[in-house]
Short mmCIF file of C-alpha atoms in Angstrom, two decimals:
data_model
loop_
_atom_site.label_atom_id
_atom_site.label_comp_id
_atom_site.label_asym_id
_atom_site.label_seq_id
_atom_site.Cartn_x
_atom_site.Cartn_y
_atom_site.Cartn_z
CA MET A 786 28.34 -12.99 -16.12
CA THR A 787 25.23 -12.50 -18.91
CA MET A 788 23.54 -9.32 -19.13
CA ARG A 789 19.90 -9.44 -18.16
CA LYS A 790 17.61 -8.71 -20.91
CA ILE A 791 15.02 -6.21 -19.82
CA ASP A 792 11.79 -5.47 -21.30
CA LEU A 793 9.63 -4.34 -18.77
CA ILE A 794 9.60 -1.41 -16.32
CA VAL A 795 7.01 -1.79 -13.44
CA ILE A 796 6.44 1.04 -11.68
CA HIS A 797 4.98 0.70 -7.94
CA CYS A 798 4.15 2.81 -4.87
CA SER A 799 5.26 1.85 -1.28
CA ALA A 800 1.45 1.97 -0.14
CA THR A 801 1.92 4.07 2.46
CA ARG A 802 0.17 7.04 3.92
CA CYS A 803 1.74 10.74 2.52
CA ASN A 804 1.83 11.89 6.01
CA ARG A 805 4.27 9.06 7.40
CA PRO A 806 7.57 8.63 6.52
CA PHE A 807 8.19 5.54 5.04
CA PRO A 808 11.99 5.79 4.92
CA VAL A 809 14.35 4.01 2.58
CA THR A 810 15.96 2.11 5.38
CA THR A 811 12.15 1.09 6.51
CA LEU A 812 11.57 -0.21 2.88
CA ILE A 813 14.84 -2.19 3.13
CA ASN A 814 14.06 -3.68 6.22
CA SER A 815 10.46 -4.94 5.09
CA HIS A 816 11.64 -6.34 2.41
CA ALA A 817 14.39 -7.82 3.60
CA ASP A 818 12.10 -9.75 6.35
CA ARG A 819 9.13 -10.57 3.65
CA PHE A 820 11.56 -11.35 1.07
CA GLY A 821 15.33 -11.95 2.30
CA PHE A 822 16.64 -9.40 0.49
CA THR A 823 15.00 -5.41 -1.22
CA GLY A 824 12.49 -6.47 -3.87
CA TYR A 825 12.41 -2.70 -5.88
CA HIS A 826 15.67 -1.66 -7.84
CA TYR A 827 14.92 1.51 -7.00
CA TYR A 828 13.01 3.68 -4.59
CA ILE A 829 12.37 7.42 -4.66
CA THR A 830 11.52 9.04 -1.58
CA ARG A 831 9.33 12.31 -0.82
CA ASP A 832 11.76 14.33 -1.21
CA GLY A 833 13.25 13.52 -4.85
CA THR A 834 16.35 11.02 -3.98
CA VAL A 835 16.33 8.41 -5.73
CA TYR A 836 18.12 5.29 -4.00
CA GLN A 837 19.59 1.72 -6.61
CA THR A 838 18.14 -0.31 -3.17
CA ARG A 839 19.21 -3.41 -6.09
CA HIS A 840 21.28 -3.97 -8.46
CA GLU A 841 20.12 -4.22 -11.62
CA GLN A 842 21.45 -7.90 -13.16
CA LEU A 843 19.59 -9.09 -9.61
CA VAL A 844 16.08 -10.34 -10.55
CA GLY A 845 13.39 -8.41 -7.90
CA ALA A 846 10.56 -8.86 -5.95
CA HIS A 847 8.03 -6.70 -7.51
CA ALA A 848 5.93 -8.21 -10.07
CA LYS A 849 5.35 -11.87 -9.66
CA GLY A 850 5.57 -13.79 -12.99
CA TYR A 851 7.88 -10.32 -14.47
CA ASN A 852 10.75 -10.46 -11.93
CA GLN A 853 12.98 -11.90 -14.32
CA HIS A 854 13.00 -9.76 -16.99
CA SER A 855 11.73 -6.61 -15.62
CA LEU A 856 12.81 -3.94 -12.94
CA GLY A 857 11.20 -2.34 -10.38
CA VAL A 858 10.54 1.29 -9.34
CA CYS A 859 8.71 2.50 -6.79
CA TYR A 860 7.70 5.50 -4.93
CA GLU A 861 7.53 6.84 -1.24
CA GLY A 862 3.44 7.26 -1.00
CA GLY A 863 -0.02 5.78 -3.15
CA TYR A 864 -2.02 6.49 0.25
CA ASP A 865 -3.52 9.61 1.42
CA GLU A 866 -4.13 11.20 5.17
CA GLN A 867 -6.98 8.80 5.48
CA GLY A 868 -5.58 5.56 3.95
CA LYS A 869 -7.15 5.65 0.80
CA VAL A 870 -6.07 5.33 -3.00
CA ALA A 871 -4.13 8.15 -4.12
CA ASP A 872 -1.76 9.62 -6.54
CA THR A 873 0.19 11.23 -4.19
CA ARG A 874 3.58 11.67 -5.93
CA THR A 875 5.23 14.92 -4.82
CA ALA A 876 6.36 17.34 -7.45
CA ALA A 877 10.13 16.53 -6.57
CA GLN A 878 8.82 12.78 -7.25
CA ARG A 879 7.35 13.33 -10.27
CA CYS A 880 10.69 14.72 -11.48
CA THR A 881 12.55 12.38 -10.21
CA LEU A 882 10.76 9.08 -11.14
CA LEU A 883 10.54 11.04 -15.03
CA GLU A 884 14.47 11.58 -15.46
CA LEU A 885 15.05 7.78 -13.99
CA LEU A 886 12.56 6.19 -16.53
CA LYS A 887 14.40 8.60 -19.13
CA ARG A 888 17.89 6.92 -18.32
CA LEU A 889 16.56 3.78 -17.92
CA LYS A 890 14.58 3.78 -21.29
CA LYS A 891 17.71 5.07 -22.68
CA GLU A 892 19.47 1.91 -21.84
CA HIS A 893 16.99 -0.24 -22.04
CA PRO A 894 14.75 1.07 -25.22
CA GLN A 895 12.54 -2.46 -26.16
CA ALA A 896 11.43 -2.30 -22.17
CA LYS A 897 7.90 -0.87 -22.14
CA ILE A 898 7.31 1.42 -19.03
CA VAL A 899 3.70 -0.67 -17.10
CA GLY A 900 2.00 0.08 -13.64
CA HIS A 901 2.07 -2.85 -11.06
CA ARG A 902 -1.99 -2.60 -12.03
CA ASP A 903 -1.83 -3.11 -15.52
CA LEU A 904 -0.07 -6.41 -15.05
CA PRO A 905 -2.30 -9.72 -16.35
CA ASN A 906 -4.10 -10.66 -12.46
CA VAL A 907 -3.17 -7.59 -10.34
CA LYS A 908 -5.60 -6.93 -7.88
CA LYS A 909 -3.95 -3.62 -6.58
CA ALA A 910 -3.89 -0.39 -7.56
CA CYS A 911 -0.29 0.10 -7.67
CA PRO A 912 1.03 2.55 -8.41
CA CYS A 913 -2.10 4.78 -7.92
CA PHE A 914 -1.98 6.48 -11.14
CA ASP A 915 -2.11 5.57 -14.92
CA ALA A 916 1.81 5.11 -15.24
CA THR A 917 1.15 3.09 -18.85
CA GLU A 918 -0.30 6.47 -19.79
CA GLU A 919 1.62 8.66 -18.34
CA TYR A 920 4.78 7.50 -19.67
CA GLN A 921 4.07 6.02 -23.32
CA ASN A 922 5.87 8.73 -25.28
CA LEU A 923 9.07 7.75 -23.68
#
């Protein structure tokens, strides 16, 4: 099996309200219904637990036109209690996300970290914060 060349790490949010649980099992089931498999490689729940939901060597379904050479990392949330776009990451999610990104950058040093919204032709606010700015020094 040839190793996939990863040159992009794309940060996502689940686009769910911060006051309504969206556990990893729900994510897996909703992606299975849409794609036949889980589109993200990693999912971080509100409590800071990181789940590997897809093997890194398998192409995901998270950033159209970029899936062949990217990894998708998603955190639970992205909308406030009223359903408005917001950076709803908990302290635990921020910590876990940073540690995961440090590890992924060590394994894929050429990979650029971007938010889903930073990709061309994306009309979403996802991941609801400026990931490119926040992680530029990793």
